[in-house]
Amino acid sequence: DTGVSQDPRHKITKRGQNVTFRCDPISEHNRLYWYRQTLGQGPEFLTYFQNEAQLEKSRLLSDRFSAERPKGSFSTLEIQRTEQGDSAMYLCASSPLAGASYNEQFFGPGTRLTVL
Amino acid sequence: DQQVKQNSPSLSVQEGRISILNCDYTNSMFDYFLWYKKYPAEGPTFLISISSIKDKNEDGRFTVFLNKSAKHLSLHIVPSQPGDSAVYFCAASELGGGNKLTFGTGTQLKVEL
């Protein structure tokens, strides 16, 4: 299976703890995106990378959130000092820089975070 | 502010009939529009898209229509099948915006036998 993978699929943590999620994009895709989805809403953009460069961050991404893509392949999203409001599905997507699928994003299955 | 709106949270259609899902947007800078389908516990799956230079795009049972003057697009599924039951999201991106997507809130489609 060469789709986007995310790990873990589920994470339960206590308020105040730090959590880290991983995303492995489709191997030839240069762009990688993070979104957050809460109940009853569509996915909301958080940040995106082109290769290893983080090109844009949403105002939703507070200073407790940090994302990296150190070698332009997999990416991590870390949330420090989690709050109950961080409970959501965190989705990763990737897309190529050119070609027929240029405008399409391919999503992973998501990481469901529950903060108690 | 909600730049992409799906005003119908749910839609029920009989198998074999047409399903029409609607989407409105407010941002004039959007130039590419996509529909995604989502099953529970899975990520969204790309369905069909349309560029702002077109007014229709068709792929098998799925057709997307774009009315730029009304800032409105719709997804037609015909004939509808029970396997089409899912949440459908409309999404849009801006030229030069890194292709980040702005999503609507989704419409739950139920296709009944």
Coordinates of N, CA and C in Angstrom, one line a residue:
Chain A
D1 N 0.9 -1.2 0.0 CA 0.0 0.0 0.0 C 0.9 1.2 0.0
T2 N 0.7 2.1 -1.0 CA 1.6 3.3 -1.1 C 0.9 4.6 -0.8
G3 N -0.2 4.5 0.0 CA -0.9 5.7 0.4 C -0.3 6.4 1.5
V4 N -0.9 7.4 2.0 CA -0.5 8.2 3.1 C -0.8 7.4 4.4
S5 N 0.2 7.3 5.3 CA 0.0 6.6 6.5 C 0.3 7.5 7.7
Q6 N -0.5 7.3 8.8 CA -0.3 8.1 10.0 C -0.2 7.2 11.2
D7 N 0.5 7.6 12.2 CA 0.7 6.9 13.4 C 0.9 7.8 14.6
P8 N 0.2 7.5 15.7 CA -0.8 6.4 15.9 C -2.1 6.7 15.3
R9 N -3.0 5.8 15.2 CA -4.4 6.0 14.8 C -5.2 6.6 15.9
H10 N -4.9 6.3 17.1 CA -5.6 6.8 18.2 C -4.7 7.2 19.3
K11 N -4.9 8.3 20.0 CA -4.1 8.7 21.2 C -5.0 9.3 22.2
I12 N -4.9 8.7 23.4 CA -5.6 9.3 24.6 C -4.5 9.8 25.5
T13 N -4.7 11.0 26.0 CA -3.7 11.6 26.9 C -4.3 12.5 27.9
K14 N -3.6 12.8 28.9 CA -4.1 13.7 30.0 C -3.7 15.1 29.7
R15 N -4.6 16.0 30.1 CA -4.3 17.4 29.9 C -2.9 17.8 30.4
G16 N -2.2 18.5 29.7 CA -0.9 19.0 30.1 C 0.3 18.1 29.6
Q17 N -0.1 16.9 29.0 CA 1.0 16.1 28.4 C 1.3 16.5 27.0
N18 N 2.5 16.1 26.6 CA 2.9 16.4 25.2 C 2.6 15.1 24.3
V19 N 2.2 15.4 23.1 CA 2.0 14.2 22.2 C 2.6 14.6 20.8
T20 N 3.0 13.5 20.1 CA 3.6 13.6 18.8 C 3.0 12.7 17.9
F21 N 2.6 13.2 16.7 CA 2.1 12.3 15.6 C 3.0 12.3 14.4
R22 N 2.9 11.2 13.7 CA 3.8 11.0 12.5 C 3.0 10.8 11.3
C23 N 3.5 11.4 10.2 CA 2.8 11.2 8.9 C 3.9 10.8 7.9
D24 N 3.6 9.7 7.1 CA 4.4 9.3 6.0 C 3.6 9.5 4.7
P25 N 4.1 10.5 3.9 CA 3.3 10.8 2.7 C 3.6 9.8 1.6
I26 N 2.9 9.9 0.5 CA 3.2 9.1 -0.7 C 4.6 9.5 -1.1
S27 N 5.4 8.6 -1.4 CA 6.9 8.8 -1.5 C 7.3 9.9 -2.5
E28 N 6.7 10.0 -3.6 CA 7.1 11.0 -4.6 C 6.5 12.4 -4.4
H29 N 5.7 12.5 -3.4 CA 5.0 13.8 -3.2 C 5.8 14.8 -2.5
N30 N 6.0 16.0 -3.0 CA 6.8 17.0 -2.4 C 6.1 17.8 -1.3
R31 N 4.7 17.9 -1.5 CA 4.0 18.7 -0.5 C 3.3 17.9 0.5
L32 N 3.3 18.4 1.7 CA 2.7 17.7 2.9 C 1.9 18.7 3.7
Y33 N 0.7 18.3 4.0 CA -0.3 19.2 4.7 C -0.7 18.5 6.0
W34 N -1.0 19.4 7.0 CA -1.7 18.9 8.2 C -3.0 19.7 8.3
Y35 N -4.0 19.0 8.7 CA -5.4 19.5 8.9 C -5.9 19.0 10.3
R36 N -6.8 19.7 10.8 CA -7.5 19.3 12.0 C -9.0 19.3 11.8
Q37 N -9.7 18.2 12.2 CA -11.1 18.1 12.0 C -11.8 17.8 13.4
T38 N -12.7 18.7 13.7 CA -13.5 18.5 14.9 C -14.9 18.0 14.5
L39 N -15.7 17.6 15.5 CA -17.0 17.0 15.2 C -17.9 18.0 14.5
G40 N -18.5 17.5 13.4 CA -19.5 18.4 12.7 C -18.8 19.4 11.8
Q41 N -17.5 19.4 11.7 CA -16.8 20.4 10.9 C -16.0 19.7 9.8
G42 N -15.7 20.5 8.8 CA -14.8 20.0 7.8 C -13.3 20.1 8.3
P43 N -12.4 19.5 7.6 CA -11.0 19.7 8.0 C -10.6 21.1 7.9
E44 N -9.7 21.5 8.8 CA -9.2 22.9 8.8 C -7.7 22.9 8.7
F45 N -7.2 23.7 7.7 CA -5.8 23.7 7.4 C -5.0 24.2 8.6
L46 N -3.9 23.5 8.9 CA -3.0 23.9 10.0 C -1.6 24.4 9.4
T47 N -1.0 23.6 8.5 CA 0.3 24.0 8.0 C 0.7 23.1 6.8
Y48 N 1.6 23.6 6.0 CA 2.1 22.7 4.9 C 3.6 22.9 4.7
F49 N 4.1 21.9 4.1 CA 5.6 21.8 3.8 C 5.7 21.6 2.3
Q50 N 6.7 22.2 1.7 CA 7.2 21.8 0.4 C 8.6 21.3 0.6
N51 N 8.7 20.0 0.3 CA 10.0 19.3 0.7 C 10.2 19.6 2.2
E52 N 11.3 20.1 2.7 CA 11.6 20.2 4.1 C 11.2 21.6 4.6
A53 N 10.8 22.5 3.7 CA 10.5 23.9 4.1 C 9.0 24.0 4.5
Q54 N 8.8 24.6 5.7 CA 7.4 24.9 6.2 C 7.0 26.2 5.6
L55 N 6.1 26.2 4.6 CA 5.8 27.4 3.9 C 4.7 28.3 4.4
E56 N 3.8 27.6 5.2 CA 2.6 28.4 5.7 C 2.1 27.8 7.0
K57 N 1.7 28.6 7.9 CA 1.1 28.1 9.2 C -0.2 28.9 9.4
S58 N -1.2 28.2 9.7 CA -2.5 28.8 10.0 C -2.4 29.5 11.4
R59 N -3.3 30.5 11.6 CA -3.4 31.1 12.9 C -4.0 30.1 13.9
L60 N -4.5 29.0 13.4 CA -5.0 28.0 14.4 C -3.8 27.3 15.1
L61 N -2.6 27.4 14.5 CA -1.5 26.7 15.0 C -0.8 27.6 16.1
S62 N -1.3 27.3 17.3 CA -0.7 28.2 18.4 C 0.7 27.8 18.7
D63 N 1.4 28.5 19.6 CA 2.8 28.2 19.8 C 3.0 26.9 20.6
R64 N 1.9 26.2 21.0 CA 2.1 24.9 21.6 C 2.2 23.8 20.5
F65 N 1.9 24.2 19.3 CA 2.0 23.2 18.1 C 3.3 23.5 17.4
S66 N 4.0 22.4 17.0 CA 5.1 22.5 16.1 C 5.1 21.3 15.2
A67 N 5.5 21.6 13.9 CA 5.5 20.6 12.9 C 6.9 20.6 12.2
E68 N 7.4 19.5 11.9 CA 8.7 19.4 11.2 C 8.6 18.4 10.1
R69 N 9.5 18.6 9.1 CA 9.7 17.6 8.0 C 11.1 17.6 7.7
P70 N 12.0 17.0 8.6 CA 13.4 17.3 8.5 C 14.1 16.9 7.2
K71 N 13.7 15.8 6.6 CA 14.4 15.4 5.4 C 13.5 15.4 4.2
G72 N 12.4 16.1 4.3 CA 11.5 16.2 3.2 C 10.7 15.0 2.9
S73 N 10.7 14.0 3.9 CA 10.0 12.8 3.7 C 8.8 12.8 4.7
F74 N 9.0 12.1 5.8 CA 7.9 12.0 6.8 C 7.9 13.3 7.6
S75 N 6.8 13.5 8.3 CA 6.6 14.7 9.1 C 6.1 14.4 10.5
T76 N 6.4 15.2 11.4 CA 5.8 15.0 12.8 C 5.1 16.3 13.2
L77 N 4.0 16.1 13.9 CA 3.3 17.2 14.5 C 3.3 17.0 16.0
E78 N 3.8 18.0 16.8 CA 3.9 17.8 18.2 C 3.0 18.9 18.9
I79 N 2.2 18.5 19.9 CA 1.4 19.4 20.7 C 1.9 19.3 22.1
Q80 N 2.4 20.5 22.6 CA 2.8 20.5 24.0 C 1.7 21.0 24.9
R81 N 1.8 20.5 26.1 CA 0.8 21.0 27.1 C -0.6 20.9 26.6
T82 N -1.0 19.7 26.2 CA -2.3 19.5 25.6 C -3.4 20.1 26.4
E83 N -4.5 20.5 25.8 CA -5.7 21.0 26.4 C -6.9 20.2 25.8
Q84 N -8.0 20.3 26.6 CA -9.1 19.5 26.1 C -9.6 20.0 24.7
G85 N -9.4 21.2 24.5 CA -9.8 21.8 23.2 C -9.0 21.2 22.0
D86 N -7.9 20.6 22.3 CA -7.1 20.0 21.2 C -7.6 18.6 20.8
S87 N -8.6 18.1 21.4 CA -9.2 16.9 21.0 C -9.8 17.0 19.7
A88 N -9.4 16.2 18.7 CA -9.8 16.3 17.3 C -9.2 15.2 16.5
M89 N -9.6 15.1 15.3 CA -8.9 14.2 14.3 C -7.8 15.0 13.6
Y90 N -6.6 14.6 13.6 CA -5.5 15.2 12.9 C -5.2 14.5 11.6
L91 N -5.4 15.2 10.5 CA -5.3 14.6 9.2 C -4.0 15.1 8.5
C92 N -3.3 14.2 7.8 CA -2.2 14.5 7.0 C -2.5 14.2 5.6
A93 N -2.1 15.0 4.7 CA -2.3 14.8 3.2 C -1.0 15.2 2.5
S94 N -0.9 14.6 1.3 CA 0.3 14.9 0.5 C -0.2 15.1 -1.0
S95 N 0.6 15.9 -1.7 CA 0.3 16.1 -3.1 C 1.7 16.3 -3.9
P96 N 1.6 16.0 -5.2 CA 2.8 16.2 -6.0 C 2.9 17.7 -6.4
L97 N 4.1 18.1 -6.8 CA 4.3 19.5 -7.3 C 3.9 19.7 -8.7
A98 N 3.7 18.6 -9.4 CA 3.4 18.8 -10.9 C 2.7 17.5 -11.3
G99 N 2.1 17.5 -12.5 CA 1.5 16.4 -13.0 C 0.0 16.5 -12.9
A100 N -0.7 15.4 -13.3 CA -2.2 15.4 -13.4 C -2.8 15.6 -12.0
S101 N -2.1 15.1 -11.0 CA -2.7 15.1 -9.6 C -2.2 16.4 -8.8
Y102 N -1.7 17.3 -9.5 CA -1.1 18.5 -8.9 C -2.1 19.2 -7.9
N103 N -3.3 19.3 -8.2 CA -4.3 20.0 -7.4 C -5.0 19.2 -6.4
E104 N -4.7 17.9 -6.4 CA -5.4 17.0 -5.5 C -4.5 16.6 -4.3
Q105 N -5.2 16.5 -3.2 CA -4.5 16.1 -2.0 C -5.0 14.7 -1.6
F106 N -4.0 13.8 -1.2 CA -4.4 12.5 -0.8 C -4.2 12.4 0.7
F107 N -5.3 12.0 1.4 CA -5.3 12.0 2.8 C -5.0 10.7 3.4
G108 N -4.4 10.7 4.6 CA -4.2 9.5 5.4 C -5.4 9.3 6.3
P109 N -5.4 8.2 7.1 CA -6.6 7.9 7.9 C -6.8 8.7 9.1
G110 N -5.8 9.5 9.4 CA -5.9 10.4 10.6 C -5.5 9.8 11.9
T111 N -5.2 10.7 12.8 CA -4.9 10.3 14.2 C -6.0 11.0 15.1
R112 N -6.7 10.2 15.8 CA -7.8 10.7 16.7 C -7.2 10.9 18.1
L113 N -7.1 12.2 18.5 CA -6.6 12.6 19.8 C -7.7 12.9 20.7
T114 N -7.6 12.3 21.9 CA -8.6 12.6 23.0 C -7.8 13.1 24.2
V115 N -8.1 14.3 24.6 CA -7.4 14.8 25.8 C -8.4 14.8 27.0
L116 N -8.0 14.1 28.0 CA -8.9 13.9 29.2 C -8.6 15.0 30.2
Chain B
D1 N -14.9 33.2 9.6 CA -16.0 33.2 8.7 C -15.8 32.0 7.8
Q2 N -17.0 31.5 7.4 CA -17.1 30.2 6.7 C -17.0 30.6 5.2
Q3 N -15.8 30.3 4.6 CA -15.7 30.7 3.2 C -16.3 29.7 2.2
V4 N -16.5 28.5 2.7 CA -17.1 27.4 1.9 C -18.2 26.9 2.7
K5 N -19.4 26.9 2.2 CA -20.6 26.5 2.9 C -21.4 25.4 2.3
Q6 N -21.7 24.4 3.1 CA -22.6 23.3 2.6 C -23.8 23.4 3.6
N7 N -24.9 24.0 3.1 CA -26.0 24.3 4.0 C -26.9 23.1 4.3
S8 N -26.7 22.0 3.6 CA -27.6 20.8 3.9 C -26.7 19.8 4.7
P9 N -26.9 19.7 6.0 CA -26.1 18.7 6.7 C -26.4 17.3 6.3
S10 N -27.6 17.0 5.8 CA -27.9 15.6 5.4 C -28.8 15.6 4.2
L11 N -28.8 14.4 3.5 CA -29.6 14.2 2.3 C -29.9 12.7 2.2
S12 N -31.1 12.4 2.0 CA -31.5 11.0 1.8 C -32.1 10.8 0.4
V13 N -31.6 9.8 -0.3 CA -32.0 9.6 -1.7 C -32.3 8.1 -1.8
Q14 N -33.2 7.8 -2.7 CA -33.4 6.3 -3.0 C -32.4 5.8 -4.0
E15 N -32.1 4.6 -3.9 CA -31.2 3.9 -4.8 C -31.6 4.1 -6.2
G16 N -30.7 4.4 -7.1 CA -31.1 4.6 -8.5 C -31.5 6.0 -8.9
R17 N -31.8 6.8 -7.9 CA -32.2 8.2 -8.2 C -30.9 9.1 -8.2
I18 N -31.1 10.3 -8.5 CA -30.0 11.3 -8.6 C -29.8 11.9 -7.2
S19 N -28.6 12.0 -6.8 CA -28.2 12.8 -5.6 C -27.6 14.1 -6.0
I20 N -28.0 15.2 -5.4 CA -27.5 16.5 -5.8 C -27.0 17.1 -4.5
L21 N -25.7 17.4 -4.4 CA -25.1 18.0 -3.2 C -24.6 19.4 -3.6
N22 N -24.9 20.4 -2.8 CA -24.7 21.7 -3.1 C -23.6 22.4 -2.2
C23 N -22.9 23.4 -2.8 CA -21.8 24.1 -2.1 C -21.8 25.5 -2.5
D24 N -21.6 26.4 -1.6 CA -21.5 27.8 -1.9 C -20.2 28.4 -1.4
Y25 N -19.6 29.3 -2.0 CA -18.3 29.9 -1.5 C -18.4 31.4 -1.6
T26 N -17.6 32.1 -0.8 CA -17.6 33.5 -0.8 C -16.3 34.1 -1.3
N27 N -15.2 33.4 -1.3 CA -13.9 33.9 -1.6 C -13.7 33.9 -3.2
S28 N -13.6 35.1 -3.7 CA -13.5 35.2 -5.2 C -12.1 34.7 -5.7
M29 N -11.2 34.5 -4.8 CA -9.8 34.1 -5.2 C -9.7 32.5 -5.4
F30 N -10.8 31.8 -5.0 CA -10.8 30.4 -5.2 C -10.8 30.1 -6.7
D31 N -9.9 29.2 -7.1 CA -9.9 28.9 -8.6 C -9.9 27.4 -8.8
Y32 N -10.0 26.6 -7.8 CA -10.0 25.2 -8.0 C -10.9 24.6 -6.9
F33 N -11.8 23.7 -7.3 CA -12.8 23.1 -6.4 C -12.7 21.6 -6.5
L34 N -12.9 21.0 -5.3 CA -12.8 19.5 -5.2 C -14.0 19.0 -4.4
W35 N -14.3 17.8 -4.6 CA -15.2 17.0 -3.7 C -14.5 15.8 -3.2
Y36 N -14.7 15.7 -1.9 CA -14.1 14.5 -1.2 C -15.2 13.8 -0.5
K37 N -15.0 12.5 -0.4 CA -16.0 11.6 0.2 C -15.3 11.0 1.5
K38 N -16.0 10.9 2.6 CA -15.4 10.4 3.8 C -16.3 9.4 4.5
Y39 N -15.7 8.2 4.7 CA -16.4 7.2 5.5 C -15.9 7.3 7.0
P40 N -16.7 6.9 7.9 CA -16.3 6.9 9.3 C -14.9 6.3 9.6
A41 N -14.1 6.9 10.4 CA -12.8 6.3 10.8 C -11.8 6.2 9.6
E42 N -12.1 6.9 8.5 CA -11.1 7.0 7.4 C -10.9 8.5 7.1
G43 N -9.8 8.7 6.4 CA -9.5 10.0 5.9 C -10.4 10.3 4.6
P44 N -10.5 11.6 4.3 CA -11.3 11.9 3.1 C -10.6 11.3 1.8
T45 N -11.4 10.9 0.9 CA -11.0 10.3 -0.4 C -11.4 11.3 -1.5
F46 N -10.4 11.6 -2.4 CA -10.7 12.5 -3.5 C -11.7 11.9 -4.4
L47 N -12.7 12.7 -4.9 CA -13.7 12.2 -5.8 C -13.7 12.8 -7.2
I48 N -13.8 14.1 -7.2 CA -13.8 14.8 -8.5 C -13.4 16.2 -8.3
S49 N -12.9 16.9 -9.3 CA -12.6 18.3 -9.1 C -12.9 19.1 -10.4
I50 N -12.8 20.4 -10.3 CA -13.1 21.3 -11.4 C -12.3 22.6 -11.3
S51 N -11.7 23.0 -12.4 CA -11.0 24.3 -12.4 C -12.0 25.4 -12.7
S52 N -11.7 26.6 -12.3 CA -12.6 27.7 -12.4 C -12.8 28.1 -13.9
I53 N -11.9 27.6 -14.8 CA -12.1 27.9 -16.2 C -13.1 27.0 -16.9
K54 N -13.6 26.0 -16.1 CA -14.7 25.2 -16.7 C -16.0 25.3 -15.9
D55 N -17.1 24.8 -16.5 CA -18.3 24.9 -15.8 C -18.9 23.5 -15.5
K56 N -18.2 22.5 -16.0 CA -18.7 21.1 -15.8 C -17.5 20.2 -16.0
N57 N -17.5 19.1 -15.1 CA -16.6 18.1 -15.2 C -17.3 16.8 -14.9
E58 N -17.1 15.7 -15.7 CA -17.8 14.5 -15.5 C -16.8 13.3 -15.4
D59 N -17.1 12.4 -14.5 CA -16.3 11.2 -14.3 C -17.3 10.1 -13.9
G60 N -17.6 9.3 -14.9 CA -18.5 8.2 -14.6 C -19.9 8.7 -14.1
R61 N -20.2 8.2 -12.9 CA -21.5 8.6 -12.3 C -21.5 10.0 -11.7
F62 N -20.4 10.6 -11.6 CA -20.2 11.8 -10.8 C -20.0 13.0 -11.8
T63 N -20.7 14.1 -11.6 CA -20.6 15.3 -12.4 C -20.6 16.5 -11.4
V64 N -19.6 17.4 -11.6 CA -19.6 18.6 -10.8 C -19.8 19.7 -11.8
F65 N -20.7 20.6 -11.3 CA -21.1 21.8 -12.0 C -20.6 23.0 -11.2
L66 N -20.1 24.0 -12.0 CA -19.6 25.3 -11.3 C -20.3 26.5 -11.9
N67 N -20.9 27.3 -11.1 CA -21.5 28.6 -11.5 C -20.7 29.7 -10.8
K68 N -19.7 30.2 -11.5 CA -18.9 31.2 -10.9 C -19.6 32.5 -10.6
S69 N -20.5 32.9 -11.4 CA -21.2 34.2 -11.1 C -22.0 34.0 -9.8
A70 N -22.6 32.9 -9.5 CA -23.3 32.6 -8.3 C -22.5 32.1 -7.2
K71 N -21.2 31.8 -7.5 CA -20.3 31.2 -6.5 C -20.9 30.0 -5.9
H72 N -21.3 29.1 -6.8 CA -22.0 27.9 -6.4 C -21.5 26.7 -7.2
L73 N -21.3 25.6 -6.5 CA -21.1 24.4 -7.2 C -21.9 23.2 -6.7
S74 N -22.1 22.2 -7.5 CA -22.9 21.1 -7.1 C -22.3 19.8 -7.6
L75 N -22.6 18.8 -6.9 CA -22.1 17.4 -7.3 C -23.4 16.6 -7.5
H76 N -23.4 16.0 -8.7 CA -24.5 15.1 -9.1 C -24.0 13.7 -9.1
I77 N -24.7 12.8 -8.5 CA -24.4 11.4 -8.5 C -25.6 10.7 -9.1
V78 N -25.4 10.0 -10.3 CA -26.5 9.3 -10.9 C -26.0 8.1 -11.6
P79 N -26.6 6.9 -11.4 CA -27.6 6.6 -10.4 C -26.9 6.5 -9.0
S80 N -27.6 6.8 -8.0 CA -27.0 6.7 -6.6 C -27.1 5.2 -6.2
Q81 N -26.0 4.8 -5.5 CA -25.9 3.5 -5.0 C -25.7 3.5 -3.5
P82 N -26.1 2.4 -2.8 CA -26.0 2.3 -1.3 C -24.5 2.6 -0.9
G83 N -23.5 2.2 -1.7 CA -22.1 2.4 -1.3 C -21.7 3.8 -1.4
D84 N -22.6 4.7 -1.9 CA -22.3 6.1 -2.0 C -22.6 6.8 -0.6
S85 N -23.3 6.1 0.3 CA -23.6 6.7 1.6 C -22.3 7.0 2.3
A86 N -22.1 8.3 2.6 CA -20.9 8.8 3.2 C -21.1 10.3 3.5
V87 N -20.1 10.9 4.1 CA -20.1 12.4 4.2 C -19.3 12.9 3.0
Y88 N -19.9 13.9 2.4 CA -19.3 14.6 1.2 C -18.9 16.0 1.6
F89 N -17.6 16.3 1.3 CA -17.0 17.6 1.6 C -16.7 18.3 0.3
C90 N -17.1 19.5 0.2 CA -16.7 20.4 -0.8 C -15.4 21.2 -0.3
A91 N -14.5 21.4 -1.2 CA -13.2 22.1 -0.8 C -12.8 23.0 -1.9
A92 N -12.0 24.0 -1.6 CA -11.6 25.0 -2.6 C -10.2 25.4 -2.3
S93 N -9.5 25.8 -3.3 CA -8.1 26.3 -3.1 C -7.9 27.6 -4.0
E94 N -6.9 28.4 -3.5 CA -6.6 29.6 -4.2 C -5.4 29.5 -5.1
L95 N -5.4 30.1 -6.2 CA -4.2 30.2 -7.1 C -3.0 30.8 -6.3
G96 N -1.9 30.1 -6.3 CA -0.8 30.6 -5.5 C -0.8 30.4 -4.0
G97 N -1.8 29.7 -3.6 CA -2.0 29.5 -2.1 C -1.4 28.2 -1.6
G98 N -0.5 27.6 -2.4 CA 0.1 26.4 -2.0 C -0.9 25.2 -2.0
N99 N -2.0 25.4 -2.7 CA -3.0 24.4 -2.8 C -3.6 24.0 -1.5
K100 N -3.5 24.8 -0.4 CA -4.1 24.5 0.9 C -5.6 24.5 0.6
L101 N -6.3 23.6 1.2 CA -7.8 23.5 1.0 C -8.6 24.1 2.1
T102 N -9.7 24.8 1.7 CA -10.7 25.2 2.6 C -11.9 24.4 2.4
F103 N -12.3 23.7 3.5 CA -13.4 22.8 3.4 C -14.7 23.4 3.9
G104 N -15.8 22.8 3.3 CA -17.2 23.0 3.9 C -17.4 22.1 5.1
T105 N -18.6 22.2 5.7 CA -18.8 21.4 6.9 C -19.4 20.0 6.5
G106 N -19.6 19.7 5.3 CA -20.0 18.4 4.9 C -21.5 18.1 4.8
T107 N -21.9 17.2 3.9 CA -23.2 16.7 3.8 C -23.2 15.2 3.9
Q108 N -24.0 14.7 4.9 CA -24.2 13.3 5.0 C -25.2 12.8 4.1
L109 N -24.7 12.0 3.1 CA -25.6 11.4 2.1 C -26.0 9.9 2.5
K110 N -27.3 9.6 2.5 CA -27.7 8.3 2.8 C -28.5 7.8 1.6
V111 N -28.1 6.8 1.0 CA -28.8 6.2 -0.2 C -29.5 4.9 0.3
E112 N -30.8 5.0 0.2 CA -31.7 3.9 0.7 C -32.1 3.0 -0.3
L113 N -32.3 1.7 0.1 CA -32.7 0.7 -0.9 C -34.2 0.9 -1.2

